[in-house]
Amino acid sequence: MTASAPGQVRQEAGPEGVALLLTGDWTLLHYTALSRSVGKLTLDNATPVRLDLQGVGEMDSAGATLLVRLLGTERTQALPESVPGLTPERRELLLTVCNALLHPVLDTRQNRYVFGDVTARIGRASLIIGRDLVTLLDFMGRTLLTFLRVLPRPRRWRLTPLVSHIEQIGFNAVPIVALLTFLVGAVVALLGATVLVDLGLTIYTVDLVTYSFMREFGVLLTAIMLAGRTASAFTAQIGSMKANEELDALRVQGLDPIELLVLPRILALMVSLPLLTFIAVLSGVAGGGLVSHLSLDISVSRYLEIVNAVPLQHFWVGLSKAPLFAFIIGLIGCLEGFKSGASAESVGLHTTSSVVQSIFIVILLDAVAALYFMEAGW
Amino acid sequence: MSQASDNTGREALVQVRGLVNRFGEQVVHDGLDLDLYRGEILGVVGGSGTGKSVLLRSLVGLLQPAAGTVHFLGEDLYALYEMDRARLICRSGVLFQKGALFSSLTVLENIGVPLVEHAGLSRSQAESLAWVKLALVGLAPEAGLRYPAELSGGMVKRAALARALALDPPLLFLDEPSSGLDPIGAAAFDRLLLTLRDAFGFSVFLVTHDLDTLHAVCDRVAVLADKRVRVTGTLEEVAATPDSWVQDYFHGPRGRTAQQATQTTDEVS
């Protein structure tokens, strides 16, 4: 850019009112300097003003705004043709800006905190939680009803999407679930070894790993993995379909989105999660076995012997929770997709929300189930 | 080429020479030449897929061309370092097809962003100028406090125009400003563009499908076809070109209606 001189305004009291001498560039580049220079002057509406723009280099809307603010809108509109340096273009600019300045301006200040805002927020949040719960139950009911309606009509079973979802949700998740549980199994065994070695009960490390994986960790870790991996995918898929008006397109064609989109997903999840849980238990026990073998000198055959002695009932207790978790995860994932709005931003928000909610509910249900099974003595 | 006849010593703000753009195997532009002169509104038309939006992207520095030069306000855009290029591009305003307003900011804050970031104004100074810009594009004050998601299509376009105008650029790039607007809204937008051009004297690169817009606002029209600019000139000159696509476009049923409409309004005014 060529060097430009900041604009300035000089006021001279003359015989017939005030003379305003403008010089330099009246552009956005010099806005701060300009507004300082303008701020020093005050004009009351009655004083006649003689304006001189001859010294002005460039003028843009920012400079024009300041000039119009200084002159006042009435005076600007009545500017005579004879003002020195007032080219037709500049006049047009000043008048356009002047018209814009006649529009009212609103207060943009943020609302300050007032006492009671916290309680209002708590109240609002509670209402939202309550409403969300009702929506979830409503959606659960619809899904179950649709399932019952489709069940006696094998022609309407959507087997291809079901299998495709099982591949994505179940089969493709095998490596990550196996690796994760293997590592956690190893960590639990190390923990057990550290604590139990002082008591001389190192052999119970094997029981610790086996019990914890069969009853809790196998299913819980898998469910949390799938809540992150699958619930988010469901929300994003259905949410972007909604943003693209595909859901509406289905409805106007007389097709039920729950039957087409939700049922295959939830059923696939309910098939996949128990299978993955089985793999998780196996690989968790294997991780524990590796640590036991390497650091506790328990031979593989001895290890398997102890594992074999654990009653199978614990495995069934763990596995029985899997379909329930799968149902809830799938339900929340799909529902959040339906709740999302038309924008990409909203799809993102609901994806986050579906992961948080499904992990929360999985852990909550697991805690309740642990209590129940303990009281029941299983 | 009709380009030589246009070259009457007017200052070209944007000068494209031998532009080649390709995506993989697909060549979009092959040796494209184009000039945008100071103070004019240049309408760029062409069938779907002729690379109008791609051309716009390569003019504003978003798409490095495979070959050729783009001179932007006198400087070779793609020979500059990225930082310098960004600084140069700031001196133009771009209106994207869907507005591209920042969704987490209100309209007023959207307009204020360039003022705070580039002109170094304080928040309150930026806000007071943003109010002016908002009124200039004919938006009600209430719209200034809303978020983009709460605006209608026409309001989004106007707000995006206000943001594009924030730094008083000498150059404006508009990508289909009237798409998605009803005819009345589109006509109002055209009038707004003319008013602002007369007041601020900027040049406009206008990609459009809308024949009415072409008739109403464009000083010059460039037709994109066969990977280059087939013909440029005033609307009459271009419409008289014996090219089948041009003939279909300007003299098809829709073209004739638009022409008649302009003639009628000219007679009335």
XYZ file of C-alpha atoms in Angstrom:
647
model
C 0.000 0.000 0.000
C 1.212 3.513 -0.709
C 1.822 5.609 2.348
C -1.343 7.351 3.359
C -1.734 10.221 5.752
C -4.233 9.782 8.557
C -7.241 11.987 8.144
C -7.711 15.030 10.325
C -10.326 17.654 10.875
C -9.654 21.232 11.896
C -12.262 23.613 13.152
C -12.020 27.327 12.534
C -14.468 29.822 13.855
C -15.260 32.235 11.066
C -17.561 35.219 10.666
C -20.515 33.136 9.467
C -20.409 30.058 11.688
C -17.793 27.319 11.810
C -15.448 26.147 9.079
C -14.472 22.475 9.043
C -11.253 21.714 7.171
C -10.752 18.041 6.374
C -7.404 16.635 5.276
C -5.725 13.241 4.764
C -7.262 9.850 4.115
C -10.570 9.150 5.772
C -10.343 5.378 5.662
C -10.762 2.397 7.924
C -6.979 2.152 8.190
C -6.925 5.368 10.230
C -10.186 4.823 12.053
C -8.791 5.118 15.568
C -6.836 8.311 14.824
C -9.819 9.736 12.965
C -12.303 9.068 15.706
C -9.903 10.738 18.166
C -9.659 13.779 15.923
C -13.403 13.910 15.414
C -14.089 13.263 19.094
C -12.417 16.530 20.061
C -15.039 18.537 18.202
C -18.583 19.232 19.128
C -21.081 20.942 16.899
C -24.490 21.991 17.944
C -27.230 21.782 15.404
C -27.847 25.505 15.162
C -24.342 26.598 14.102
C -23.976 26.999 10.359
C -21.069 24.925 9.053
C -18.858 25.524 6.074
C -17.322 22.226 4.991
C -14.119 21.898 2.994
C -13.199 18.465 1.633
C -10.512 19.604 -0.792
C -7.681 18.244 1.287
C -9.217 14.776 1.605
C -7.391 11.964 -0.160
C -9.496 8.830 0.036
C -12.742 8.288 1.872
C -14.519 5.027 2.566
C -17.616 4.139 4.482
C -15.812 4.117 7.832
C -14.551 7.667 7.300
C -17.887 8.724 5.903
C -19.602 7.351 9.000
C -17.444 9.484 11.257
C -18.012 12.562 9.134
C -21.763 12.066 9.060
C -21.800 11.493 12.828
C -19.899 14.760 13.256
C -22.152 16.763 10.948
C -25.400 15.153 11.970
C -27.759 13.537 9.496
C -29.866 16.611 8.803
C -26.873 18.720 7.886
C -25.467 15.958 5.670
C -28.667 15.642 3.719
C -28.714 19.375 3.149
C -25.066 19.642 2.023
C -24.931 22.185 -0.813
C -23.375 21.254 -4.164
C -20.884 24.041 -3.642
C -18.904 22.312 -0.877
C -15.312 22.277 -2.107
C -14.060 18.759 -2.850
C -17.502 17.170 -2.689
C -17.512 15.039 -5.837
C -20.776 13.399 -6.907
C -19.392 9.978 -5.848
C -18.469 11.283 -2.426
C -21.863 12.894 -2.056
C -23.510 9.577 -2.941
C -21.343 7.821 -0.345
C -22.177 10.341 2.363
C -25.887 10.177 1.619
C -25.917 6.371 1.605
C -24.095 6.240 4.918
C -26.369 8.963 6.240
C -29.443 6.911 5.383
C -27.903 3.921 7.095
C -27.217 5.950 10.215
C -30.862 6.940 10.422
C -31.708 3.321 11.230
C -32.186 2.610 14.905
C -29.562 0.726 16.873
C -30.268 -1.874 19.538
C -28.559 -2.562 22.817
C -26.139 -5.462 22.443
C -24.872 -5.640 26.000
C -24.982 -9.100 27.480
C -27.353 -9.590 30.358
C -25.511 -9.299 33.622
C -25.736 -12.027 36.223
C -28.617 -11.486 38.582
C -29.446 -13.332 41.758
C -31.662 -16.281 40.999
C -30.100 -17.103 37.649
C -28.573 -20.219 39.141
C -31.885 -21.527 40.436
C -33.513 -20.688 37.102
C -30.836 -22.693 35.319
C -31.255 -25.628 37.672
C -34.980 -25.523 37.091
C -34.622 -25.355 33.344
C -32.089 -28.188 33.306
C -34.347 -30.378 35.451
C -37.267 -29.788 33.116
C -35.103 -30.733 30.149
C -33.929 -33.932 31.850
C -37.529 -34.840 32.619
C -38.619 -34.150 29.054
C -35.691 -36.115 27.637
C -36.633 -39.096 29.798
C -40.202 -39.009 28.512
C -38.941 -38.777 24.923
C -36.647 -41.745 25.498
C -39.473 -43.858 26.932
C -41.740 -42.813 24.084
C -39.098 -43.777 21.540
C -38.506 -47.077 23.322
C -42.195 -47.848 23.132
C -42.384 -47.003 19.447
C -39.380 -49.165 18.678
C -40.810 -52.144 20.585
C -44.191 -51.732 18.909
C -42.603 -51.547 15.483
C -40.596 -54.654 16.314
C -43.733 -56.541 17.344
C -45.513 -55.378 14.210
C -42.699 -56.501 11.934
C -42.033 -59.785 13.752
C -44.916 -61.830 12.281
C -44.139 -60.613 8.741
C -40.843 -62.158 7.646
C -41.086 -60.327 4.320
C -40.469 -57.080 6.117
C -37.396 -58.292 7.987
C -34.511 -56.270 6.704
C -31.838 -58.938 6.695
C -29.304 -57.245 4.404
C -28.969 -54.058 6.471
C -28.964 -56.184 9.626
C -25.999 -58.228 8.452
C -24.207 -55.158 7.158
C -24.643 -53.438 10.527
C -23.452 -56.535 12.372
C -20.311 -56.416 10.282
C -19.693 -52.754 11.048
C -20.684 -52.824 14.699
C -19.495 -56.278 15.693
C -16.950 -57.754 13.358
C -15.012 -54.548 12.703
C -14.837 -53.831 16.432
C -13.228 -57.189 17.320
C -9.579 -55.999 17.163
C -10.068 -52.891 19.265
C -12.232 -54.648 21.860
C -9.835 -57.595 22.116
C -6.767 -55.399 22.461
C -8.364 -53.124 25.018
C -9.628 -55.920 27.255
C -6.364 -57.830 26.931
C -4.533 -54.798 28.299
C -7.040 -54.220 31.098
C -6.806 -57.923 31.994
C -3.050 -57.601 32.263
C -3.362 -54.478 34.425
C -5.852 -56.151 36.790
C -3.499 -59.123 37.138
C -0.566 -56.835 37.943
C -2.674 -55.031 40.496
C -3.738 -58.318 42.052
C -0.185 -59.587 42.111
C 1.033 -56.435 43.860
C -1.595 -56.535 46.576
C -1.896 -60.289 47.075
C 1.834 -61.085 47.151
C 2.090 -59.577 50.653
C -0.582 -61.966 51.865
C 1.022 -64.912 50.111
C -2.138 -65.416 48.111
C -0.736 -64.721 44.634
C -2.637 -67.659 43.208
C -5.879 -65.736 43.781
C -4.785 -63.240 41.119
C -6.205 -65.694 38.621
C -9.580 -65.693 40.369
C -9.534 -61.910 40.561
C -9.073 -61.560 36.825
C -11.532 -64.287 35.922
C -14.320 -63.199 38.245
C -14.008 -59.520 37.380
C -14.011 -60.130 33.638
C -16.821 -62.647 33.628
C -19.138 -60.622 35.832
C -18.301 -56.986 35.119
C -15.369 -55.902 33.020
C -16.020 -57.968 29.934
C -19.476 -56.592 29.337
C -18.867 -53.131 30.782
C -15.740 -52.368 28.776
C -17.327 -53.637 25.586
C -20.459 -51.614 26.189
C -18.458 -48.454 26.828
C -16.421 -49.076 23.687
C -19.560 -49.510 21.631
C -21.202 -46.501 23.234
C -18.301 -44.435 21.946
C -17.932 -46.187 18.649
C -21.457 -47.111 17.647
C -23.859 -44.730 19.402
C -21.969 -41.817 17.892
C -22.062 -43.445 14.457
C -25.833 -44.005 14.717
C -26.429 -40.378 15.701
C -24.205 -39.044 12.950
C -25.770 -41.281 10.293
C -29.371 -40.568 11.208
C -28.651 -36.921 12.018
C -27.088 -36.228 8.640
C -29.985 -38.016 6.967
C -32.297 -35.724 8.850
C -30.280 -32.650 7.868
C -30.592 -33.792 4.260
C -34.381 -34.210 4.646
C -34.013 -37.928 3.885
C -36.161 -38.855 6.872
C -38.980 -36.691 5.561
C -38.510 -38.253 2.138
C -38.979 -41.696 3.725
C -42.119 -40.602 5.553
C -43.803 -39.095 2.499
C -43.153 -42.360 0.677
C -45.073 -44.127 3.412
C -41.984 -45.765 4.882
C -41.313 -45.916 8.586
C -37.845 -44.640 9.572
C -37.994 -46.661 12.779
C -38.585 -49.869 10.854
C -35.990 -49.075 8.198
C -33.266 -47.381 10.176
C -33.690 -48.024 13.875
C -34.677 -51.693 14.064
C -31.783 -53.080 12.002
C -29.313 -50.988 13.950
C -30.588 -51.905 17.397
C -30.964 -55.594 16.528
C -27.472 -55.666 15.048
C -26.147 -54.089 18.215
C -28.033 -56.609 20.367
C -26.441 -59.447 18.414
C -22.978 -57.918 18.341
C -22.580 -56.808 21.935
C -22.976 -60.312 23.525
C -20.597 -61.798 20.951
C -18.052 -59.066 21.573
C -18.513 -59.550 25.319
C -17.536 -63.195 24.913
C -14.391 -62.140 23.047
C -13.703 -59.497 25.685
C -13.890 -62.069 28.505
C -11.573 -64.431 26.639
C -8.985 -61.807 25.877
C -9.157 -60.258 29.346
C -8.491 -63.654 30.898
C -5.697 -64.173 28.382
C -4.137 -60.841 29.361
C -4.295 -61.876 33.010
C -2.774 -65.235 32.083
C 0.184 -63.645 30.350
C 1.020 -61.515 33.395
C 0.511 -64.451 35.769
C 2.783 -66.584 33.676
C 5.522 -63.997 33.319
C 5.611 -62.415 36.757
C 3.954 -64.946 39.076
C 5.354 -68.148 37.560
C 1.928 -69.753 37.283
C 2.041 -72.262 34.466
C -0.514 -72.060 31.697
C -2.102 -75.397 32.590
C -2.382 -74.439 36.271
C -3.876 -71.077 35.230
C -6.479 -72.755 33.016
C -7.274 -75.222 35.783
C -8.135 -72.383 38.166
C -10.135 -70.557 35.515
C -12.007 -73.766 34.820
C -12.955 -74.065 38.478
C -14.785 -70.741 38.455
C -18.527 -71.449 38.261
C -19.937 -70.719 34.823
C -22.863 -68.887 36.404
C -20.676 -65.770 36.753
C -20.175 -65.698 33.028
C -23.925 -65.874 32.443
C -24.530 -63.096 34.965
C -22.178 -60.865 32.994
C -23.499 -61.861 29.621
C -27.125 -61.370 30.612
C -26.507 -57.647 30.863
C -25.179 -57.364 27.312
C -28.479 -57.280 25.369
C -29.905 -54.710 27.760
C -26.883 -52.460 27.374
C -27.011 -52.928 23.607
C -30.671 -51.950 23.501
C -30.103 -48.790 25.516
C -27.001 -47.757 23.555
C -28.746 -48.260 20.234
C -31.878 -46.496 21.414
C -30.011 -43.414 22.598
C -27.813 -43.311 19.506
C -30.801 -43.426 17.154
C -32.956 -41.079 19.201
C -30.275 -38.397 19.329
C -30.033 -38.671 15.552
C -33.760 -38.026 15.251
C -33.549 -35.121 17.692
C -30.777 -33.347 15.809
C -31.625 -30.280 13.784
C -30.949 -29.320 10.210
C -27.419 -27.999 10.664
C -24.103 -29.808 10.795
C -23.423 -28.094 14.102
C -26.507 -29.636 15.635
C -25.554 -33.114 14.381
C -22.210 -32.672 16.121
C -23.814 -31.588 19.382
C -26.193 -34.531 19.408
C -23.393 -36.974 18.601
C -21.514 -35.802 21.668
C -24.655 -35.978 23.726
C -25.458 -39.525 22.599
C -22.013 -40.792 23.649
C -22.179 -39.099 27.037
C -25.697 -40.290 27.721
C -25.152 -43.870 26.662
C -21.942 -44.256 28.684
C -23.662 -42.713 31.680
C -26.674 -44.999 31.457
C -24.538 -48.096 30.857
C -22.509 -47.477 34.011
C -25.614 -46.607 35.991
C -27.416 -49.776 34.894
C -24.325 -51.837 35.603
C -24.170 -50.517 39.155
C -27.852 -51.289 39.713
C -27.405 -54.758 38.213
C -24.369 -55.489 40.409
C -26.425 -54.642 43.472
C -29.333 -56.759 42.283
C -27.258 -59.827 41.468
C -25.452 -59.573 44.782
C -28.696 -59.387 46.756
C -30.089 -62.251 44.707
C -27.012 -64.266 45.584
C -26.055 -65.157 41.990
C -11.144 -12.753 -29.128
C -13.333 -9.866 -28.171
C -11.032 -9.205 -25.207
C -8.735 -6.828 -27.122
C -11.579 -4.466 -27.882
C -12.375 -4.183 -24.178
C -8.822 -3.250 -23.403
C -9.244 0.487 -23.646
C -6.738 1.433 -21.013
C -9.018 0.726 -18.071
C -7.321 -0.520 -14.958
C -7.731 -4.274 -14.486
C -8.081 -5.173 -10.804
C -7.975 -8.867 -11.543
C -6.137 -10.263 -14.509
C -6.203 -13.972 -15.267
C -3.876 -15.370 -17.905
C -3.606 -18.943 -19.121
C -5.315 -20.403 -16.049
C -5.371 -24.191 -15.843
C -7.282 -25.984 -13.110
C -7.608 -29.703 -12.902
C -8.793 -32.266 -10.401
C -6.994 -35.493 -11.104
C -7.753 -36.384 -14.703
C -10.573 -33.917 -15.032
C -9.548 -30.570 -16.550
C -11.855 -27.747 -15.501
C -10.063 -24.752 -17.001
C -7.553 -24.886 -19.800
C -5.845 -21.618 -20.680
C -8.518 -19.303 -19.358
C -8.057 -15.514 -19.733
C -10.208 -12.966 -17.971
C -10.046 -9.328 -16.805
C -12.051 -7.501 -14.208
C -11.870 -3.721 -14.548
C -12.242 -1.104 -11.861
C -15.784 -0.124 -11.056
C -17.542 -2.668 -13.231
C -19.889 -5.513 -12.424
C -18.794 -8.547 -14.391
C -21.312 -11.349 -14.660
C -19.870 -14.815 -15.155
C -22.260 -17.348 -16.641
C -21.963 -20.864 -17.934
C -23.706 -24.185 -17.746
C -23.531 -26.365 -14.663
C -20.095 -27.878 -14.264
C -18.240 -25.322 -16.392
C -16.223 -24.328 -13.368
C -17.665 -20.963 -12.407
C -17.251 -21.529 -8.697
C -13.864 -23.154 -9.253
C -12.780 -20.017 -11.098
C -13.943 -17.882 -8.201
C -12.030 -20.055 -5.738
C -8.827 -19.718 -7.716
C -9.264 -15.943 -7.934
C -9.508 -15.522 -4.179
C -6.543 -17.708 -3.382
C -8.379 -20.802 -2.194
C -7.305 -23.044 -5.045
C -3.790 -23.110 -6.412
C -4.088 -23.412 -10.201
C -2.072 -26.039 -12.043
C -0.730 -23.381 -14.399
C -1.269 -19.764 -15.349
C -1.229 -16.536 -13.375
C -3.771 -14.550 -11.422
C -2.879 -10.893 -10.932
C -4.868 -9.556 -8.030
C -4.755 -5.782 -7.496
C -1.531 -5.744 -9.472
C 0.257 -8.592 -7.696
C 0.808 -12.134 -8.854
C -1.379 -13.934 -6.341
C 0.169 -17.389 -6.420
C 3.765 -16.128 -6.541
C 3.294 -14.593 -3.092
C 3.998 -16.282 0.196
C 0.913 -17.529 1.942
C 0.992 -14.753 4.539
C 1.232 -12.016 1.917
C -1.439 -13.680 -0.141
C -3.784 -13.716 2.849
C -3.118 -10.028 3.419
C -3.881 -9.267 -0.221
C -7.066 -11.306 -0.264
C -8.327 -9.302 2.711
C -8.733 -6.395 0.344
C -11.598 -8.191 -1.328
C -14.911 -9.353 0.006
C -16.346 -12.754 -0.796
C -20.006 -13.729 -0.595
C -20.262 -17.501 -0.629
C -23.204 -19.286 -2.123
C -24.750 -20.255 1.199
C -23.574 -17.137 2.992
C -20.999 -18.974 5.134
C -21.801 -16.839 8.153
C -20.104 -18.059 11.318
C -22.887 -19.941 13.048
C -21.692 -19.330 16.593
C -21.725 -15.533 16.219
C -24.597 -13.096 15.852
C -24.938 -11.231 12.565
C -23.452 -8.127 14.134
C -20.466 -10.061 15.447
C -20.036 -11.694 12.051
C -19.720 -8.268 10.447
C -17.409 -7.139 13.234
C -14.927 -10.029 12.868
C -12.885 -8.522 9.998
C -13.019 -5.105 11.611
C -11.570 -6.384 14.873
C -9.090 -8.800 13.295
C -7.762 -6.716 10.412
C -8.594 -3.075 11.017
C -7.510 -3.306 14.650
C -10.641 -1.677 16.001
C -11.908 -2.151 19.517
C -15.073 -4.152 19.992
C -17.242 -1.109 20.520
C -15.816 0.696 17.484
C -16.324 -2.416 15.369
C -19.843 -2.699 16.628
C -20.758 0.855 15.754
C -19.429 0.382 12.206
C -21.190 -2.972 11.967
C -24.501 -1.260 12.675
C -23.865 1.021 9.704
C -23.068 -1.934 7.441
C -26.174 -3.717 8.650
C -28.331 -0.753 7.726
C -26.518 -0.344 4.403
C -27.577 -3.807 3.285
C -31.119 -3.062 4.393
C -31.412 -5.389 7.381
C -33.617 -4.481 10.315
C -31.751 -3.801 13.581
C -33.360 -6.859 15.198
C -31.598 -9.060 12.645
C -28.243 -7.871 13.970
C -28.735 -9.668 17.260
C -29.866 -12.937 15.722
C -27.776 -15.981 14.908
C -27.447 -17.114 11.279
C -29.660 -20.157 11.899
C -32.524 -17.820 12.767
C -32.389 -15.876 9.498
C -34.271 -16.393 6.254
C -32.364 -17.074 3.028
C -32.561 -13.490 1.848
C -31.403 -12.145 5.191
C -28.441 -14.541 5.198
C -27.350 -13.203 1.803
C -27.651 -9.622 2.973
C -25.798 -10.316 6.192
C -23.049 -12.088 4.260
C -22.839 -9.105 1.920
C -22.484 -6.819 4.918
C -19.610 -8.962 6.189
C -17.990 -8.941 2.762
C -18.248 -5.135 2.747
C -16.885 -4.721 6.259
C -13.406 -3.593 5.200
C -14.641 -1.442 2.278
C -12.928 -3.647 -0.278
C -12.354 -2.386 -3.811
C -13.309 -5.857 -5.043
C -16.278 -8.087 -4.358
C -16.709 -11.725 -5.328
C -20.267 -12.969 -5.273
C -21.102 -16.618 -5.827
C -24.696 -16.909 -7.005
C -26.101 -14.195 -4.740
C -29.654 -14.670 -5.958
C -29.773 -18.465 -5.729
C -32.372 -19.621 -3.254
C -34.118 -16.242 -3.198
C -37.616 -15.610 -4.455
C -37.813 -13.330 -7.519
C -38.796 -10.305 -5.453
C -35.988 -10.882 -2.988
C -33.546 -11.453 -5.836
C -34.599 -8.230 -7.558
C -34.239 -6.329 -4.296
C -30.761 -7.785 -3.861
C -29.846 -6.692 -7.379
C -31.010 -3.147 -6.667
C -29.077 -3.150 -3.406
C -25.932 -4.223 -5.206
C -26.284 -1.386 -7.733
C -26.920 1.205 -5.034
C -23.896 0.110 -3.052
C -21.697 -0.037 -6.132
C -22.654 3.534 -6.998
C -21.921 4.676 -3.466
C -18.685 2.774 -2.860
C -17.411 2.280 -6.382
C -16.247 -1.302 -5.905
C -15.852 -3.846 -8.708
C -17.865 -7.023 -8.636
C -17.118 -10.491 -9.926
C -20.548 -12.058 -10.004
C -21.111 -15.731 -10.668
C -24.739 -16.275 -11.493
C -27.351 -18.436 -13.139
C -29.956 -15.751 -12.934
C -30.769 -14.066 -16.236
C -32.660 -11.287 -14.479
C -29.584 -10.445 -12.435
C -27.478 -10.352 -15.595
C -29.872 -7.932 -17.234
C -30.340 -5.804 -14.167
C -26.838 -5.275 -12.838
C -24.017 -6.501 -15.055
C -21.936 -4.076 -17.104
C -20.140 -6.899 -18.815
C -20.757 -10.606 -19.169
C -18.252 -13.436 -19.553
C -19.469 -16.786 -20.801
C -17.577 -19.862 -19.635
C -17.613 -22.833 -21.953
C -15.153 -25.459 -23.156
C -12.801 -24.824 -20.228
C -12.192 -21.170 -21.083
C -13.972 -17.848 -21.500
C -15.874 -18.245 -24.741
C -16.900 -14.622 -25.088
C -16.921 -11.401 -23.060
C -18.581 -8.079 -23.681
C -21.694 -6.160 -22.880
C -24.883 -8.152 -22.624
C -25.948 -7.118 -26.128
C -22.606 -8.073 -27.639
C -22.575 -11.437 -25.910
C -26.193 -12.174 -26.738
C -25.438 -11.488 -30.412
C -22.647 -14.088 -30.499
C -23.519 -16.891 -32.920
C -22.779 -19.680 -30.433
C -25.360 -22.355 -29.836
C -25.056 -22.368 -26.049
C -25.149 -18.570 -25.860
C -28.127 -18.471 -28.213
C -29.998 -21.068 -26.158
C -29.145 -19.304 -22.938
C -30.044 -15.748 -23.863
C -32.756 -16.384 -26.411
C -34.467 -19.378 -24.883
C -37.882 -18.825 -23.315
C -36.421 -17.707 -19.979
C -33.896 -15.401 -21.593
C -36.568 -13.620 -23.586
C -38.740 -13.074 -20.526
C -35.849 -11.588 -18.589
C -35.027 -9.312 -21.503
C -38.588 -8.101 -21.781
C -38.755 -7.502 -18.063
C -35.679 -5.267 -18.173
C -37.031 -3.350 -21.113
C -40.321 -2.745 -19.342
C -38.658 -1.525 -16.161
C -36.384 0.709 -18.211
C -39.417 2.299 -19.844
C -41.166 2.784 -16.524
C -38.150 4.363 -14.886
